[in-house]
XYZ file of N, CA and C in Angstrom:
387
model
N 50.094 29.348 67.308
C 49.694 29.015 65.945
C 48.250 29.404 65.662
N 47.534 29.871 66.683
C 46.152 30.297 66.480
C 46.059 31.700 65.885
N 47.169 32.421 65.888
C 47.167 33.780 65.369
C 47.662 33.816 63.922
N 47.179 34.788 63.181
C 47.599 35.026 61.807
C 49.122 35.178 61.756
N 49.740 34.714 60.686
C 51.201 34.765 60.547
C 51.732 36.196 60.640
N 50.990 37.174 60.103
C 51.431 38.575 60.189
C 51.447 39.068 61.629
N 50.468 38.646 62.412
C 50.424 39.029 63.827
C 51.579 38.359 64.565
N 51.810 37.094 64.309
C 52.925 36.393 64.949
C 54.247 37.093 64.654
N 54.419 37.527 63.411
C 55.665 38.191 63.011
C 55.827 39.551 63.696
N 54.716 40.193 64.049
C 54.761 41.521 64.670
C 55.052 41.461 66.170
N 54.889 40.301 66.782
C 55.145 40.166 68.219
C 56.641 40.306 68.473
N 56.984 41.181 69.408
C 58.396 41.360 69.735
C 58.581 41.240 71.243
N 59.816 41.141 71.657
C 60.099 40.983 73.077
C 59.727 42.239 73.849
N 59.275 42.023 75.070
C 58.863 43.093 75.968
C 59.599 42.922 77.284
N 60.043 44.020 77.856
C 60.686 43.973 79.167
C 59.606 44.222 80.214
N 59.582 43.389 81.260
C 58.564 43.511 82.297
C 59.153 43.130 83.648
N 58.444 43.536 84.709
C 58.864 43.229 86.071
C 58.334 41.864 86.494
N 59.146 41.137 87.235
C 58.706 39.843 87.758
C 59.478 39.498 89.025
N 58.941 38.559 89.775
C 59.564 38.046 90.983
C 59.927 36.589 90.710
N 61.214 36.215 90.809
C 61.602 34.841 90.507
C 60.903 33.779 91.370
N 60.666 34.070 92.651
C 60.022 33.093 93.532
C 61.007 32.081 94.081
N 60.495 31.004 94.667
C 61.307 29.962 95.307
C 62.298 30.552 96.304
N 61.828 31.516 97.107
C 62.678 32.150 98.107
C 63.349 33.418 97.633
N 63.388 33.679 96.332
C 63.953 34.916 95.797
C 62.791 35.872 95.527
N 62.595 36.835 96.429
C 61.448 37.735 96.337
C 61.802 39.122 95.828
N 62.944 39.251 95.186
C 63.386 40.527 94.634
C 62.727 40.763 93.281
N 62.083 41.914 93.138
C 61.483 42.261 91.854
C 62.596 42.693 90.910
N 62.619 42.106 89.747
C 63.641 42.408 88.747
C 62.969 42.446 87.377
N 63.735 42.563 86.316
C 63.136 42.599 84.982
C 63.503 41.341 84.200
N 62.637 41.033 83.281
C 62.816 39.901 82.385
C 62.336 40.357 81.014
N 62.842 39.766 79.984
C 62.433 40.136 78.628
C 62.020 38.882 77.872
N 60.777 38.872 77.401
C 60.226 37.743 76.656
C 59.252 38.265 75.607
N 58.982 37.459 74.603
C 57.991 37.815 73.588
C 56.581 37.482 74.074
N 56.443 36.402 74.825
C 55.146 35.964 75.338
C 55.315 35.704 76.829
N 54.351 36.142 77.617
C 54.473 36.064 79.074
C 53.087 36.045 79.700
N 53.014 35.680 80.977
C 51.770 35.772 81.731
C 51.710 37.138 82.398
N 50.519 37.666 82.587
C 50.353 38.928 83.290
C 50.473 38.702 84.789
N 50.848 39.754 85.516
C 50.967 39.687 86.972
C 49.628 40.052 87.609
N 49.493 39.800 88.909
C 48.268 40.218 89.593
C 48.129 41.733 89.543
N 49.239 42.458 89.626
C 49.204 43.917 89.538
C 48.642 44.368 88.200
N 49.167 43.820 87.121
C 48.710 44.198 85.777
C 47.245 43.843 85.561
N 46.792 42.778 86.221
C 45.400 42.367 86.103
C 44.490 43.136 87.063
N 45.041 44.167 87.720
C 44.227 45.062 88.529
C 43.814 44.525 89.870
N 44.552 43.557 90.379
C 44.221 42.999 91.687
C 45.509 42.904 92.501
N 45.463 42.276 93.638
C 46.654 42.155 94.476
C 46.511 40.939 95.370
N 47.503 40.723 96.190
C 47.478 39.629 97.148
C 48.311 40.020 98.356
N 48.023 39.431 99.502
C 48.739 39.758 100.734
C 50.241 39.549 100.612
N 50.634 38.551 99.837
C 52.049 38.227 99.681
C 52.465 38.319 98.219
N 51.992 39.374 97.543
C 52.325 39.573 96.129
C 53.110 40.865 95.968
N 54.253 40.789 95.309
C 54.999 42.002 94.983
C 54.262 42.780 93.903
N 54.521 44.074 93.839
C 53.991 44.902 92.754
C 54.874 44.665 91.536
N 54.288 44.088 90.500
C 55.027 43.780 89.273
C 54.347 44.503 88.116
N 54.869 45.674 87.762
C 54.293 46.463 86.685
C 53.196 47.380 87.196
N 52.356 47.835 86.277
C 51.238 48.717 86.618
C 49.948 48.108 86.087
N 48.854 48.491 86.703
C 47.553 47.947 86.310
C 47.200 48.361 84.878
N 46.654 47.428 84.143
C 46.149 47.729 82.810
C 44.905 48.594 82.948
N 44.509 49.242 81.871
C 43.314 50.090 81.934
C 42.100 49.261 82.335
N 41.098 49.921 82.899
C 39.905 49.200 83.339
C 39.192 48.537 82.158
N 39.280 49.115 80.966
C 38.654 48.506 79.791
C 39.335 47.184 79.442
N 40.654 47.149 79.515
C 41.391 45.917 79.238
C 41.145 44.915 80.360
N 41.205 45.400 81.606
C 40.979 44.517 82.743
C 39.621 43.830 82.651
N 38.593 44.570 82.270
C 37.254 43.981 82.210
C 37.182 42.833 81.210
N 38.049 42.850 80.207
C 38.077 41.764 79.227
C 38.961 40.605 79.665
N 39.953 40.878 80.528
C 40.926 39.847 80.886
C 40.735 39.217 82.265
N 40.000 39.860 83.146
C 39.885 39.367 84.521
C 39.203 38.014 84.594
N 38.245 37.786 83.732
C 37.541 36.505 83.740
C 37.821 35.790 82.426
N 38.431 34.626 82.551
C 38.773 33.826 81.369
C 37.644 32.839 81.074
N 37.520 32.490 79.820
C 36.509 31.509 79.402
C 37.176 30.407 78.583
N 36.663 29.221 78.743
C 37.109 28.089 77.931
C 35.865 27.288 77.578
N 35.632 27.120 76.290
C 34.440 26.409 75.806
C 33.156 26.970 76.418
N 33.105 28.299 76.557
C 31.902 28.959 77.044
C 31.739 29.017 78.551
N 32.652 28.412 79.295
C 32.559 28.416 80.762
C 33.654 29.282 81.368
N 33.351 29.940 82.485
C 34.354 30.708 83.213
C 35.376 29.752 83.808
N 36.644 30.111 83.711
C 37.717 29.286 84.269
C 38.737 30.169 84.981
N 39.536 29.558 85.831
C 40.608 30.271 86.517
C 41.822 30.381 85.598
N 42.699 31.337 85.908
C 43.893 31.542 85.084
C 45.096 31.906 85.957
N 46.234 31.318 85.633
C 47.472 31.607 86.336
C 47.939 33.024 86.054
N 48.698 33.596 86.994
C 49.457 34.818 86.764
C 50.934 34.423 86.866
N 51.822 35.375 86.667
C 53.251 35.087 86.835
C 53.724 35.413 88.244
N 52.828 35.833 89.129
C 53.178 36.331 90.454
C 53.257 35.216 91.491
N 54.446 34.990 92.059
C 54.540 33.998 93.130
C 54.052 34.583 94.454
N 53.647 33.726 95.358
C 53.274 34.123 96.704
C 54.566 34.191 97.510
N 54.972 35.408 97.908
C 56.258 35.587 98.594
C 56.205 35.159 100.059
N 55.023 34.900 100.594
C 54.894 34.458 101.982
C 55.227 32.988 102.157
N 55.239 32.264 101.076
C 55.577 30.841 101.098
C 56.775 30.650 100.175
N 57.859 30.099 100.648
C 59.096 30.073 99.865
C 59.079 29.195 98.614
N 58.186 28.248 98.539
C 58.237 27.343 97.388
C 56.848 27.044 96.839
N 56.726 27.119 95.555
C 55.616 26.525 94.804
C 54.241 27.174 94.875
N 54.038 28.253 95.609
C 52.729 28.907 95.603
C 52.729 30.045 94.592
N 51.711 30.083 93.758
C 51.599 31.090 92.712
C 50.174 31.642 92.731
N 50.050 32.933 92.445
C 48.725 33.545 92.379
C 48.035 33.199 91.068
N 46.719 33.087 91.157
C 45.872 32.911 89.986
C 44.621 33.737 90.187
N 43.889 33.986 89.144
C 42.579 34.614 89.247
C 41.555 33.509 89.124
N 40.621 33.464 90.079
C 39.603 32.420 90.014
C 38.597 32.738 88.902
N 37.614 31.910 88.753
C 36.650 32.053 87.649
C 35.825 33.332 87.750
N 35.869 34.004 88.905
C 35.149 35.275 89.068
C 36.084 36.477 89.017
N 37.403 36.229 88.811
C 38.365 37.320 88.685
C 39.037 37.748 89.970
N 38.893 36.970 91.046
C 39.516 37.300 92.323
C 40.868 36.594 92.448
N 41.862 37.300 93.014
C 43.184 36.693 93.156
C 43.201 35.740 94.341
N 43.789 34.590 94.108
C 43.986 33.545 95.111
C 45.344 32.914 94.812
N 45.787 32.023 95.647
C 47.041 31.337 95.344
C 46.893 29.850 95.599
N 47.747 29.107 94.915
C 47.705 27.649 94.999
C 49.091 27.113 94.683
N 49.276 25.826 94.976
C 50.504 25.165 94.538
C 50.601 25.261 93.026
N 51.803 25.408 92.534
C 51.994 25.584 91.090
C 51.617 24.352 90.277
N 51.454 23.212 90.926
C 51.074 22.014 90.169
C 49.558 21.881 90.028
N 48.794 22.784 90.638
C 47.338 22.759 90.479
C 46.960 23.078 89.040
N 45.743 22.749 88.688
C 45.280 22.929 87.317
C 44.495 24.223 87.166
N 45.094 25.188 86.489
C 44.431 26.436 86.135
C 44.827 26.736 84.695
N 44.032 27.522 84.019
C 44.354 27.878 82.644
C 45.442 28.936 82.590
N 45.956 29.156 81.408
C 46.917 30.239 81.219
C 46.445 31.100 80.059
N 46.744 32.363 80.157
C 46.370 33.316 79.123
C 47.628 34.094 78.755
N 48.377 33.593 77.787
C 49.617 34.277 77.390
C 49.331 35.682 76.869
N 50.226 36.604 77.190
C 50.119 37.991 76.742
C 51.316 38.318 75.859
N 51.154 39.335 75.033
C 52.242 39.814 74.186
C 51.921 41.231 73.781
N 52.905 41.926 73.241
C 52.672 43.286 72.773
C 52.850 43.340 71.266
N 52.172 44.302 70.672
C 52.275 44.564 69.234
C 52.639 46.026 69.051
N 53.329 46.350 67.970
C 53.611 47.762 67.692
C 52.297 48.551 67.586
N 52.320 49.812 67.989
C 51.118 50.647 67.960
C 50.534 50.764 66.556
N 51.357 50.597 65.549
C 50.893 50.732 64.163
C 50.190 49.476 63.642
N 50.171 48.412 64.431
C 49.561 47.162 63.997
C 48.042 47.272 64.052
N 47.398 46.962 62.954
C 45.944 46.962 62.912
C 45.452 45.536 63.118
N 44.554 45.378 64.082
C 44.013 44.058 64.397
C 42.494 44.162 64.371
N 41.855 43.332 63.571
C 40.400 43.312 63.516
C 39.834 42.430 64.596
N 38.564 42.666 64.947
C 37.931 41.862 65.998
C 37.940 40.384 65.677
N 37.890 40.032 64.403
C 37.884 38.625 64.026
C 39.230 37.961 64.314
N 40.253 38.745 64.630
C 41.578 38.194 64.903
C 41.845 38.081 66.397
N 40.978 38.634 67.232
C 41.203 38.633 68.663
C 40.769 37.325 69.294
N 41.601 36.841 70.206
C 41.254 35.656 70.983
C 41.254 36.122 72.429
N 40.089 36.314 72.984
C 39.984 36.836 74.349
C 39.458 35.756 75.266
């Protein structure tokens, strides 16, 4: 609800790679309108992380690797489970942008992602980074 109604209407479903986790470590596809980015897409990796998608450009990565909340750097969840542990471990990026993993019940922020048609014009005043 923080986005303009026209932007919300332009968001459409995207097909992406993901690992279900909880012992199922097979990379498959899922389709959603809003999703979390993977460690791969965020330009990092982990010892027990599957490759899910491709890295975003370095310009996009530089804006997304470090999340902020109320002016402070914060950690953010990814959608990538830790395949070395069968249950409940998920990768996140710490406040400095490094990939780590924790139990899924730990407290980290989330940064939902979505795609817009290439023809969509978005002004800087509409961006929430």
